[in-house]
Amino acid sequence: MALDFGILLQVLFWGLYAGCIYILLATGLSLIFGVMKIVNFAHGELLMLGAYITATVFVLTGINPYSIIILTMLVLGIIGIAIERLGFRPILGTSKLNEIFLSLGLIYVIQNAAALIWGDERQVLTSPYQTVTIPMGPIQLPVDYIIIIIVTALILVGLTLLLKKTSLGKAIRATSQNRKGAMIVGINVERMDMITFGIGAGLAGAAGTLWVVSGQVFNPYIGSLPAIKAFAIIILGGLGSIPGAIIGGLIYGIAENGAAYFLGGVWKDAISFLILIVVLIFRPTGLFGESGE
Amino acid sequence: MKHTRTVSILLAALLLSALLLAGCTQQQQQAQPQDVKIGAVVSLTGVGSNVGKHMKQSAEMAVSEINAKGGVFVRAYNKKLPITLIVADDETKPDSGVKAVTKLTSEDNVDILVGGWSSAVTVATLGVVAEKKVPYVVTGASTPDVTRKAGVDTSYMFHYCPTTAMYGEYTILFTDHVIRPAINAKFNFTEDRPLRLAILYQDSAYGKGVLNGVVNTINAENLKIEIVSNQSFKTGDADFRTALTAIKAAKPDVIYAAAFPAEQSQIVVQARRDVNLNTIILAVETNDNPDYYKGIARFGEYSILESRFSPFTAAPSSVAAADARFKADYMAKYGSFPDMMGVSTYEGVYVAAQAIENAGTLDKAAVRDALAQLRMPQIVEAIKGGFITFSPDYREVQFELFMTQLIWDEQAGECRPKIVWPDTVKEKDFVLPVWYEPGSAP
């Protein structure tokens, strides 16, 4: 296969785009794990809900689908808070098995609720910029994907500022680093749990919006595979590490597309897990993880 | 004491009579079924749900038409029996397909099965069908394995749709006879320049079947076609950009994709919009589905779709009136256009009913034999020779196929198919669009 620079650039770009969806999903998951130390297997279903909310608002109002991302994040934030308050909080600190089975149960509840509301046929949304491309060197880049990369970067910058520069962010980080210590200094850790879960769900909602706007097919069952990959990404990056989730997401996006190009499409999903296995052999705590996490 | 004994004897006699009567009634019930049970195996969820919906609705339409005329005449009972349709969702997954067929044959005790769309799912059910010995009229799954798989008894399987080998061959012959000369003429290429073909196929029995059909045809016919790229993808994938980028690097003249409608529409859109592949994309007949035309938007303009029944056009034939009537009835009943797999399933129900009527019994072995000897007039789709018959070797039906080119229709706001091959039924000539770029110079 000829190694043309333009082609390689294009494959890299598809990897960046795919990485954006993974980053948003994995960052939310990592944030929740960092603070609450719970594993929410139903995180992909929040992406799916984000996709449907975006599509529904777009079809009903006809407004620019990118502007719906804020509404989607807010709605998913509220849904996330409800899940934390009604689902995870009552069982927090009991058995890990309870948390696992609760989140597994949530997968089916959310999927079936979505199927009841929206039906389970595969749907596609058409972006208003579907036909617009921008020449960039030897390749034509669809403007939708450029917007997606910019929007993801903006969300990550916003999240970083929130966590680093605000008292709320500092409280979240404190809870993540030492829950008991945070309680001693007067931080309401249960409130931090609730807010963190809301932020994580909001990020999954944003991933859902970008999923839909990029023209990807969606139905109530799309969340499972991205969620599995998001788990692999946070393990690869280091459990609870936001930079790890970002770097891991990028690695996965680019590796998947590189594998599809050089090895064939059937290797696309497998390569991610091969990378995970290799990293865990040499660095069991992940790329950015600390021992003991 | 004597009185008690008499009462006991009377009670025992009464109980025995009741048991005998119950047995007789049961025997009579077994001998006199109230209906003909047809099991429809369709994909109502999963990647095939948009096709499965049409298959289910079309089967229901056929059943209601037959029942409106009193049902199926069964000679053994000397009366017409209404059809009861029992639908099972195979979820477009092999394991769920096995569950669906097991339920239909074991719990519902259907007399005959109709449907089956995904090749992988249908092949997975072969073992159950062989064990239960229930005749199965397959109306969607196109891998030849449906009736030819070695190591399993497929004698109860009847293939009522073209196989991947059949339409793979047909599409490649069209490419060689029509597209290759058009490219050579437009770009002043020499006659002996091989056409550069890229294949993007689903990594499944269906996709591999199409690939085999293409390769076998090129070799058997000694065609001047070179396969320059050969990419596969997993069932249900939605992102084909990298595979298409690899295809673009191979500089193809045409791309033949073997995908399901939800996948194929993404392939067309991503190829034209994202990867800037200014080439002709050929699609398999299963995509002749209203949702596909919607999904490809304007990006599908000038692409090619192999077909035997289209919601938006019809080849002139002796069944043209039946075709129009079916579409009108379907639209009136469901408010939407039908699709190809739907019409096959509609006909599959009629085929099943006719086989039972010919057998004169619901005995499954007799119905199987009646299917093997069936000869009934074509219904909606044009069949070679005008009669539906299953071939004696592999129980396959020979359909009349045609190739369509999709042209943008301003009024519909979607592409619409125009038949371009064979010449006997074509509506217009195949055209290379102005934006078309050949893979490479000679």
XYZ file of C-alpha atoms in Angstrom:
735
model
C 0.000 0.000 0.000
C 1.452 3.363 -1.038
C 2.291 5.693 1.861
C 0.998 8.966 0.540
C 1.320 11.968 2.900
C -2.150 13.274 2.092
C -3.711 9.888 2.775
C -1.856 9.538 6.082
C -2.957 13.027 7.072
C -6.536 12.067 6.314
C -6.322 8.877 8.385
C -4.837 10.921 11.242
C -7.694 13.377 10.943
C -10.339 10.611 11.100
C -8.511 9.355 14.194
C -8.619 12.792 15.800
C -12.316 13.076 15.093
C -13.066 9.597 16.507
C -10.832 10.427 19.471
C -12.967 13.482 20.324
C -16.055 11.354 21.002
C -13.987 8.924 23.080
C -12.313 11.734 25.021
C -15.611 13.321 26.071
C -17.029 9.977 27.121
C -13.886 8.808 28.903
C -13.272 12.138 30.656
C -16.743 12.040 32.230
C -16.297 8.442 33.248
C -12.868 9.149 34.713
C -14.166 12.161 36.637
C -16.953 10.091 38.193
C -14.571 7.278 39.054
C -12.034 9.701 40.506
C -14.527 11.242 42.914
C -16.948 8.451 43.701
C -14.801 5.378 42.927
C -17.738 3.804 41.129
C -17.796 2.191 37.713
C -20.870 3.235 35.759
C -21.334 0.681 32.993
C -24.371 2.633 31.764
C -22.231 5.632 30.784
C -22.598 4.837 27.054
C -26.366 5.007 27.432
C -25.973 8.656 28.492
C -24.246 9.284 25.156
C -27.202 7.620 23.443
C -29.674 9.826 25.339
C -27.628 12.872 24.315
C -27.884 11.768 20.689
C -31.666 11.409 20.861
C -32.197 14.693 22.731
C -30.122 16.546 20.138
C -31.946 14.878 17.244
C -35.366 15.504 18.773
C -34.731 19.201 19.458
C -33.210 19.620 15.989
C -36.200 17.989 14.275
C -38.718 19.970 16.348
C -37.071 23.385 16.120
C -34.746 23.218 13.129
C -32.120 25.261 14.988
C -28.418 24.696 14.414
C -27.631 21.289 15.972
C -24.320 22.525 17.410
C -26.181 25.089 19.505
C -28.221 22.222 21.024
C -25.094 20.880 22.720
C -25.545 23.231 25.708
C -29.161 22.173 26.212
C -28.204 18.507 25.821
C -25.440 18.843 28.412
C -27.839 20.526 30.842
C -30.549 17.881 30.395
C -28.019 15.058 30.726
C -26.537 16.805 33.768
C -29.959 16.726 35.425
C -30.468 13.089 34.407
C -27.011 12.287 35.822
C -27.857 13.985 39.117
C -31.099 12.004 39.290
C -29.233 8.738 38.655
C -26.707 9.568 41.366
C -29.304 10.620 43.920
C -31.778 7.828 43.291
C -29.467 5.037 42.169
C -25.889 5.219 43.327
C -26.104 7.219 46.541
C -28.245 4.701 48.463
C -25.755 1.916 47.720
C -22.511 3.904 47.851
C -20.032 2.302 50.240
C -21.852 -1.035 50.305
C -20.572 -3.776 48.022
C -18.873 -3.118 44.668
C -21.163 -5.810 43.295
C -24.184 -3.629 44.106
C -22.703 -0.776 42.077
C -21.894 -3.056 39.162
C -25.344 -4.630 39.037
C -27.063 -1.287 39.446
C -25.200 0.159 36.468
C -25.765 -2.998 34.412
C -29.473 -2.755 35.213
C -29.473 0.890 34.203
C -28.236 -0.084 30.741
C -31.405 -2.062 30.069
C -33.714 0.456 31.729
C -32.326 3.368 29.708
C -32.158 1.411 26.437
C -35.737 0.190 26.750
C -37.015 3.603 27.809
C -35.358 5.126 24.727
C -36.809 2.398 22.504
C -40.266 3.098 23.930
C -39.981 6.846 23.405
C -38.150 7.020 20.071
C -38.446 3.494 18.630
C -35.426 1.320 17.923
C -34.827 1.928 14.239
C -31.441 3.224 13.181
C -31.572 6.923 12.422
C -29.275 9.488 10.895
C -29.323 13.270 11.178
C -28.142 15.561 8.415
C -25.936 18.428 9.513
C -26.565 21.809 7.853
C -22.856 21.824 6.960
C -22.929 18.318 5.481
C -21.676 19.447 2.075
C -19.131 22.023 3.263
C -15.456 21.080 3.142
C -12.298 23.095 3.729
C -9.123 22.432 1.726
C -6.214 21.783 4.050
C -3.035 20.919 2.188
C -3.584 17.798 0.141
C -6.938 16.928 1.714
C -10.483 18.270 1.908
C -11.697 18.392 5.516
C -15.434 18.323 6.203
C -16.235 21.434 8.234
C -18.387 19.357 10.608
C -15.337 17.471 11.867
C -13.320 20.626 12.301
C -16.166 22.066 14.396
C -16.318 18.829 16.406
C -12.592 18.996 17.195
C -12.866 22.683 18.175
C -15.976 22.101 20.321
C -14.257 19.199 22.115
C -11.188 21.337 22.766
C -13.377 24.159 24.140
C -15.240 21.783 26.445
C -11.950 20.367 27.748
C -10.531 23.851 28.323
C -13.729 24.787 30.176
C -13.528 21.641 32.278
C -9.874 22.265 33.109
C -10.624 25.861 34.156
C -13.536 24.659 36.271
C -11.394 22.070 38.028
C -8.276 24.245 38.457
C -9.557 27.779 38.942
C -12.857 27.592 40.795
C -13.569 26.711 44.416
C -16.066 24.106 43.216
C -13.385 22.507 41.047
C -10.906 22.534 43.901
C -13.504 20.883 46.131
C -14.116 18.209 43.492
C -10.382 17.562 43.179
C -9.985 17.458 46.930
C -12.784 14.890 47.183
C -11.133 12.891 44.425
C -7.717 12.942 46.115
C -8.770 12.281 49.709
C -12.433 11.872 50.538
C -11.987 11.785 54.330
C -9.615 14.738 54.284
C -12.116 16.698 52.202
C -14.840 15.955 54.741
C -12.573 17.097 57.593
C -12.021 20.476 55.956
C -15.764 20.923 55.544
C -16.395 19.903 51.954
C -19.814 18.369 51.405
C -18.575 15.272 49.590
C -22.068 13.998 48.818
C -22.759 17.274 47.047
C -19.494 16.811 45.143
C -20.615 13.305 44.142
C -23.845 14.679 42.785
C -22.194 17.540 40.875
C -19.456 15.279 39.497
C -21.976 12.754 38.265
C -23.910 15.589 36.638
C -20.763 16.908 34.906
C -19.787 13.405 33.748
C -23.261 12.804 32.342
C -23.186 16.231 30.684
C -19.916 15.341 28.952
C -21.471 12.079 27.720
C -24.404 14.154 26.447
C -21.970 16.393 24.542
C -20.425 13.279 23.007
C -23.946 12.248 21.971
C -24.555 15.578 20.256
C -21.277 15.327 18.332
C -22.068 11.716 17.456
C -25.350 12.760 15.850
C -24.073 15.906 14.139
C -21.216 14.006 12.517
C -23.789 11.890 10.697
C -23.254 8.682 12.668
C -26.141 6.248 12.807
C -27.907 6.082 16.161
C -30.441 3.828 17.861
C -31.040 2.907 21.523
C -28.194 0.383 21.486
C -25.287 2.505 20.219
C -23.870 3.206 23.675
C -22.447 -0.208 24.519
C -19.315 -0.274 22.339
C -18.234 3.349 22.980
C -18.699 2.717 26.733
C -16.468 -0.376 26.629
C -13.858 1.634 24.765
C -14.179 4.500 27.241
C -13.458 2.027 30.046
C -10.432 0.751 28.204
C -9.297 4.349 27.677
C -9.486 5.296 31.348
C -7.637 2.121 32.299
C -5.036 2.916 29.643
C -4.731 6.529 30.756
C -4.853 5.730 34.452
C -8.011 5.428 36.536
C -9.331 8.821 37.603
C -6.810 10.783 35.527
C -8.331 13.461 33.269
C -5.121 13.966 31.196
C -4.927 10.181 30.936
C -8.464 10.059 29.529
C -7.629 12.745 26.961
C -4.369 11.148 25.818
C -5.928 7.678 25.928
C -8.875 8.845 23.799
C -6.546 10.304 21.197
C -4.400 7.166 21.129
C -7.472 4.995 20.662
C -8.981 7.151 17.923
C -5.765 7.273 15.932
C -4.817 3.627 16.582
C -8.225 2.376 15.478
C -8.121 4.292 12.233
C -4.492 3.422 11.623
C -5.289 -0.265 12.142
C -8.273 -0.029 9.799
C -6.013 1.484 7.140
C -2.956 -0.741 7.500
C -4.475 -4.012 8.755
C -8.115 -3.879 7.623
C -11.468 -2.872 9.123
C -11.915 -6.011 11.197
C -8.866 -4.998 13.314
C -10.375 -1.641 14.188
C -11.873 -2.632 17.544
C -9.295 -5.283 18.408
C -6.284 -2.935 18.195
C -7.568 -0.774 21.069
C -7.612 -3.706 23.416
C -4.252 -4.966 22.216
C -2.772 -1.573 23.131
C -4.458 -1.774 26.530
C -2.973 -5.211 27.211
C 0.521 -4.088 26.183
C 0.358 -0.919 28.328
C -0.921 -2.819 31.361
C 1.910 -5.370 31.086
C 4.551 -2.643 31.248
C 2.664 -0.074 33.331
C -0.158 -1.679 35.336
C -1.431 1.675 36.651
C -1.914 3.062 33.146
C -0.080 5.919 31.445
C -0.953 8.627 34.002
C -2.141 6.512 36.906
C -0.586 6.472 40.335
C 0.147 3.243 42.142
C -2.522 2.248 44.603
C -5.419 3.719 42.619
C -70.875 -51.266 51.375
C -72.392 -52.657 48.167
C -73.790 -49.235 47.399
C -70.374 -47.638 47.831
C -68.831 -50.181 45.498
C -71.447 -49.519 42.836
C -70.854 -45.791 43.097
C -67.121 -46.366 42.828
C -67.546 -48.486 39.695
C -69.860 -45.883 38.189
C -67.404 -43.101 39.007
C -64.543 -45.074 37.492
C -66.580 -45.716 34.363
C -67.489 -42.065 34.175
C -63.867 -41.041 34.567
C -62.783 -43.546 31.912
C -65.481 -42.260 29.533
C -64.421 -38.698 30.181
C -60.791 -39.587 29.500
C -61.707 -41.442 26.333
C -63.906 -38.560 25.208
C -61.151 -36.096 25.959
C -58.733 -38.278 24.012
C -61.111 -38.463 21.088
C -61.681 -34.708 21.158
C -57.970 -34.123 21.298
C -57.449 -36.559 18.455
C -60.224 -34.813 16.533
C -58.608 -31.461 17.293
C -55.279 -32.767 16.076
C -56.933 -34.126 13.006
C -58.839 -30.913 12.424
C -56.517 -27.943 12.969
C -58.209 -24.595 13.169
C -55.599 -22.730 11.172
C -52.371 -22.871 9.206
C -49.535 -21.483 11.302
C -46.856 -19.599 9.413
C -43.809 -18.451 11.360
C -42.189 -15.252 10.083
C -38.518 -14.840 11.028
C -37.717 -11.136 10.725
C -35.221 -8.626 12.123
C -37.343 -6.163 14.069
C -34.381 -4.889 16.063
C -30.677 -4.569 15.416
C -28.924 -3.490 12.253
C -31.650 -4.963 10.027
C -34.655 -3.375 11.721
C -35.520 -1.020 8.858
C -35.742 -4.014 6.489
C -37.411 -6.296 9.053
C -40.273 -3.845 9.466
C -41.108 -4.144 5.768
C -40.777 -7.931 5.817
C -43.217 -8.193 8.725
C -45.733 -5.783 7.231
C -45.580 -7.440 3.818
C -46.116 -10.888 5.339
C -49.095 -9.538 7.270
C -50.504 -8.057 4.072
C -50.243 -11.398 2.248
C -51.883 -13.205 5.153
C -54.776 -10.763 5.311
C -55.302 -11.069 1.523
C -55.327 -14.875 1.675
C -57.571 -14.915 4.739
C -59.960 -12.465 3.063
C -60.515 -15.205 0.475
C -61.193 -17.786 3.156
C -57.644 -19.032 3.766
C -55.747 -22.025 2.405
C -57.655 -25.019 1.089
C -56.342 -28.190 2.736
C -57.627 -31.284 0.947
C -57.198 -33.596 3.943
C -59.801 -31.577 5.871
C -61.794 -30.624 2.798
C -61.971 -26.999 3.861
C -60.155 -23.703 3.830
C -58.140 -22.860 6.926
C -57.209 -19.300 7.834
C -53.521 -18.446 8.236
C -52.218 -17.363 11.613
C -48.955 -15.463 11.265
C -46.580 -15.748 14.210
C -43.747 -13.234 14.032
C -40.401 -13.769 15.795
C -37.652 -11.165 16.006
C -34.160 -12.509 15.283
C -32.645 -9.171 16.426
C -30.227 -9.482 13.443
C -28.071 -11.689 15.685
C -27.233 -15.367 15.101
C -27.933 -16.473 18.696
C -31.241 -14.602 18.779
C -32.101 -16.087 15.381
C -31.634 -19.577 16.795
C -33.903 -18.672 19.730
C -36.547 -17.238 17.380
C -36.622 -20.313 15.132
C -36.555 -22.670 18.133
C -39.538 -20.852 19.641
C -41.495 -20.911 16.382
C -40.847 -24.594 15.755
C -41.014 -25.924 19.326
C -43.468 -23.713 21.229
C -45.647 -22.293 18.473
C -45.453 -25.466 16.369
C -45.673 -23.578 13.102
C -46.385 -25.535 9.942
C -43.908 -23.618 7.808
C -41.350 -20.816 8.190
C -40.951 -17.740 5.994
C -38.423 -14.875 6.113
C -34.810 -14.810 7.277
C -32.811 -11.786 6.157
C -29.271 -11.778 7.502
C -27.184 -14.581 5.984
C -25.200 -15.074 9.198
C -28.402 -15.327 11.234
C -30.155 -17.663 8.799
C -27.160 -19.984 8.477
C -27.018 -20.172 12.283
C -30.589 -21.537 12.286
C -29.913 -24.371 9.831
C -29.328 -26.887 12.623
C -32.672 -26.163 14.306
C -34.556 -26.411 11.007
C -32.810 -29.683 10.190
C -33.693 -31.108 13.594
C -37.310 -29.975 13.602
C -37.831 -30.695 9.887
C -39.996 -27.646 9.272
C -40.038 -26.286 5.688
C -38.444 -22.837 5.518
C -38.947 -20.432 2.596
C -36.006 -18.031 2.952
C -36.861 -14.662 1.438
C -33.882 -12.476 2.298
C -30.638 -14.218 3.268
C -28.584 -14.529 0.114
C -25.591 -16.691 0.958
C -25.692 -19.905 -1.087
C -24.995 -21.723 2.211
C -28.705 -21.443 3.017
C -29.337 -24.510 0.856
C -25.810 -25.688 0.111
C -24.005 -25.812 3.446
C -22.188 -29.077 3.929
C -22.496 -31.118 7.109
C -26.111 -30.199 7.840
C -29.386 -31.378 6.330
C -30.667 -28.409 4.308
C -33.394 -30.362 2.515
C -36.125 -28.347 4.266
C -34.569 -25.009 3.194
C -35.952 -23.272 0.079
C -34.186 -20.210 -1.284
C -36.656 -17.614 -2.523
C -34.190 -14.823 -3.375
C -31.108 -14.549 -5.569
C -27.889 -15.754 -3.978
C -24.784 -13.626 -3.466
C -23.181 -15.613 -6.293
C -26.056 -14.702 -8.649
C -26.118 -10.954 -8.055
C -22.347 -10.731 -7.597
C -22.011 -12.208 -11.070
C -24.751 -9.990 -12.520
C -23.258 -6.782 -11.118
C -19.767 -7.604 -12.365
C -21.073 -8.481 -15.836
C -22.837 -5.092 -15.901
C -19.606 -3.412 -14.812
C -17.706 -5.137 -17.589
C -20.333 -4.685 -20.315
C -21.455 -1.134 -19.524
C -19.224 0.809 -17.115
C -15.851 -0.295 -18.468
C -16.632 0.685 -22.092
C -18.088 4.020 -20.893
C -14.891 4.852 -18.969
C -12.666 3.764 -21.861
C -14.658 5.863 -24.306
C -14.757 8.992 -22.153
C -11.084 8.973 -21.220
C -9.713 7.493 -24.447
C -8.393 4.419 -22.692
C -7.460 1.391 -24.756
C -9.885 -1.513 -24.919
C -7.530 -3.823 -23.059
C -7.115 -1.513 -20.024
C -8.343 -3.494 -17.018
C -11.066 -1.820 -14.979
C -9.835 -1.043 -11.454
C -12.354 -2.456 -8.987
C -12.356 -1.849 -5.228
C -14.467 -4.018 -2.958
C -15.722 -3.008 0.474
C -17.510 -5.909 2.080
C -19.127 -6.812 5.373
C -17.062 -9.447 7.175
C -19.932 -11.949 7.205
C -21.358 -14.822 5.160
C -23.199 -12.240 3.057
C -20.210 -9.987 2.386
C -17.825 -12.868 1.742
C -20.426 -14.448 -0.545
C -20.518 -11.297 -2.668
C -16.717 -11.169 -2.748
C -16.582 -14.812 -3.875
C -19.243 -14.145 -6.512
C -17.168 -11.272 -7.895
C -13.849 -13.141 -7.900
C -15.377 -16.297 -9.409
C -17.074 -14.308 -12.174
C -13.911 -12.402 -13.083
C -11.983 -15.671 -13.280
C -14.658 -17.737 -14.995
C -15.437 -15.102 -17.630
C -11.801 -14.004 -17.942
C -12.888 -10.375 -17.546
C -10.555 -7.400 -17.840
C -11.191 -6.363 -14.263
C -8.492 -5.982 -11.642
C -9.331 -5.935 -7.928
C -7.103 -3.100 -6.662
C -8.412 -2.876 -3.105
C -10.219 -5.302 -0.882
C -11.466 -3.885 2.430
C -13.731 -5.490 5.002
C -15.686 -4.112 7.942
C -17.631 -5.513 10.864
C -21.421 -5.818 10.722
C -23.025 -2.697 12.175
C -20.029 -0.402 11.628
C -20.901 3.214 10.950
C -17.499 4.774 10.278
C -16.011 3.756 6.925
C -13.788 6.776 6.353
C -10.481 5.017 6.883
C -11.434 2.023 4.735
C -12.577 4.423 2.021
C -9.342 6.395 2.368
C -7.409 3.151 1.802
C -9.593 2.476 -1.231
C -8.938 5.961 -2.558
C -5.205 5.342 -2.250
C -5.631 2.330 -4.547
C -7.122 4.573 -7.263
C -10.218 2.570 -8.209
C -12.492 3.145 -11.220
C -15.514 1.800 -9.336
C -16.316 0.582 -5.815
C -18.587 -2.388 -5.175
C -19.833 -2.419 -1.578
C -21.573 -5.387 0.032
C -23.353 -3.856 3.010
C -26.722 -3.572 4.717
C -28.795 -0.432 3.982
C -27.816 1.427 7.174
C -24.150 0.718 6.400
C -24.382 1.297 2.660
C -25.924 4.758 3.026
C -23.032 5.748 5.312
C -20.521 4.318 2.833
C -21.976 6.391 0.010
C -22.176 9.599 2.050
C -18.715 9.254 3.588
C -17.120 8.250 0.266
C -18.477 11.220 -1.632
C -18.559 13.857 1.112
C -15.672 13.048 3.444
C -13.160 11.136 1.373
C -13.938 12.954 -1.873
C -14.118 9.761 -3.901
C -15.424 10.938 -7.247
C -16.275 7.499 -8.462
C -19.178 5.159 -9.169
C -20.365 3.121 -6.189
C -22.252 -0.107 -6.820
C -24.665 -1.484 -4.222
C -26.320 -4.831 -3.569
C -30.082 -5.275 -4.075
C -30.900 -5.506 -0.368
C -30.434 -1.734 -0.288
C -33.461 -1.138 -2.491
C -35.290 0.159 0.536
C -37.015 3.562 0.990
C -34.770 4.435 3.951
C -31.690 3.935 1.777
C -32.782 6.605 -0.701
C -33.396 8.925 2.232
C -30.049 8.091 3.854
C -27.835 8.713 0.830
C -29.355 12.138 0.139
C -27.766 13.780 -2.910
C -24.466 11.961 -2.362
C -25.973 8.840 -3.934
C -26.559 10.534 -7.269
C -25.222 8.424 -10.188
C -24.487 5.457 -7.938
C -25.624 2.015 -9.103
C -28.076 -0.302 -7.381
C -28.656 -3.866 -8.535
C -32.298 -4.825 -8.063
C -35.250 -7.067 -8.826
C -37.956 -4.949 -7.196
C -37.725 -1.259 -6.499
C -40.135 0.916 -4.544
C -39.684 3.645 -7.141
C -39.505 1.946 -10.538
C -40.497 -1.259 -12.308
C -39.149 -3.131 -15.269
C -41.699 -3.575 -18.054
C -42.892 -7.161 -17.723
C -46.005 -9.280 -17.449
C -46.077 -8.586 -13.710
C -45.913 -4.787 -14.020
C -49.606 -4.470 -13.109
C -49.133 -6.723 -10.059
C -46.111 -4.638 -9.069
C -48.146 -1.416 -9.237
C -51.038 -2.974 -7.332
C -48.742 -4.270 -4.576
C -47.156 -0.841 -4.130
C -50.551 0.901 -4.052
C -51.983 -1.592 -1.545
C -48.891 -1.343 0.655
C -48.985 2.432 0.591
C -52.716 2.395 1.448
C -52.185 -0.020 4.346
C -48.964 1.287 5.868
C -48.544 4.789 4.460
C -45.066 4.078 3.128
C -43.314 2.584 0.117
C -42.524 -1.148 0.284
C -39.028 -2.582 -0.091
C -37.500 -5.520 -1.909
C -37.159 -7.848 1.048
C -40.757 -7.038 1.944
C -42.083 -8.085 -1.458
C -40.058 -11.331 -1.304
C -41.623 -12.116 2.047
C -45.077 -11.213 0.722
C -44.520 -13.690 -2.094
C -42.961 -16.166 0.340
C -46.265 -16.358 2.219
C -48.100 -17.062 -1.055
C -45.512 -19.710 -1.951
C -45.988 -21.341 1.451
C -49.779 -21.255 1.099
C -49.623 -22.748 -2.393
C -47.275 -25.535 -1.240
C -49.672 -26.457 1.590
C -52.589 -26.409 -0.819
C -50.684 -28.613 -3.269
C -49.649 -30.994 -0.483
C -53.282 -31.189 0.678
C -52.074 -31.656 4.243
C -50.098 -29.914 6.954
C -47.684 -32.817 7.198
C -44.305 -31.127 7.044
C -42.588 -33.741 4.898
C -45.441 -33.580 2.388
C -45.287 -29.764 2.343
C -41.528 -29.956 1.796
C -42.112 -32.277 -1.183
C -44.791 -29.927 -2.524
C -42.321 -27.022 -2.340
C -39.738 -29.068 -4.211
C -42.263 -29.760 -6.978
C -43.867 -26.311 -6.940
C -44.686 -24.592 -10.213
C -46.811 -21.487 -9.730
C -47.118 -18.286 -11.774
C -44.837 -15.397 -10.774
C -46.564 -13.005 -8.361
C -45.015 -9.504 -8.144
C -41.366 -10.012 -9.020
C -40.399 -11.238 -12.478
C -39.116 -14.803 -12.449
C -37.172 -16.377 -15.314
C -39.655 -18.379 -17.390
C -42.602 -16.739 -15.613
C -43.083 -19.547 -13.096
C -41.843 -19.977 -9.535
C -39.987 -23.266 -9.322
C -37.182 -24.332 -7.027
C -34.170 -25.842 -8.794
C -33.924 -29.606 -8.209
C -30.314 -29.446 -6.967
C -30.198 -26.609 -4.424
C -33.828 -25.432 -4.292
C -33.105 -21.931 -5.608
C -35.330 -19.632 -7.706
C -34.037 -17.718 -10.738
C -35.171 -14.079 -10.615
C -35.007 -11.512 -13.405
C -32.494 -8.907 -12.197
C -31.824 -5.373 -13.432
C -29.389 -2.552 -12.741
C -30.525 0.941 -11.812
C -28.658 4.219 -11.709
C -29.836 6.731 -9.115
C -30.715 10.183 -10.415
C -31.564 13.185 -8.247
C -35.274 14.034 -8.281
C -35.970 17.631 -7.242
C -39.643 16.957 -6.623
C -39.014 13.984 -4.336
C -35.994 15.627 -2.739
C -34.252 12.258 -3.021
C -32.532 10.143 -5.639
C -34.731 7.908 -7.758
C -33.667 4.776 -9.678
C -33.709 4.494 -13.464
C -33.169 1.088 -15.045
C -30.016 1.122 -17.191
C -29.476 -2.602 -17.841
C -30.332 -5.000 -19.417
C -31.155 -3.261 -22.689
C -34.500 -5.069 -22.987
C -35.951 -3.217 -19.996
C -33.786 -0.111 -19.641
C -35.347 3.312 -19.076
C -32.213 5.299 -19.899
C -28.545 4.881 -20.724
C -25.928 4.632 -18.002
C -24.019 7.922 -17.670
C -20.704 8.852 -16.151
C -21.216 12.070 -14.186
C -19.140 15.133 -15.036
C -17.361 14.910 -11.690
C -16.310 11.297 -12.272
C -12.581 10.617 -12.065
C -11.089 7.323 -13.273
C -8.649 5.548 -11.000
C -5.588 6.023 -13.102
C -4.362 6.454 -16.621
C -3.862 3.290 -18.711
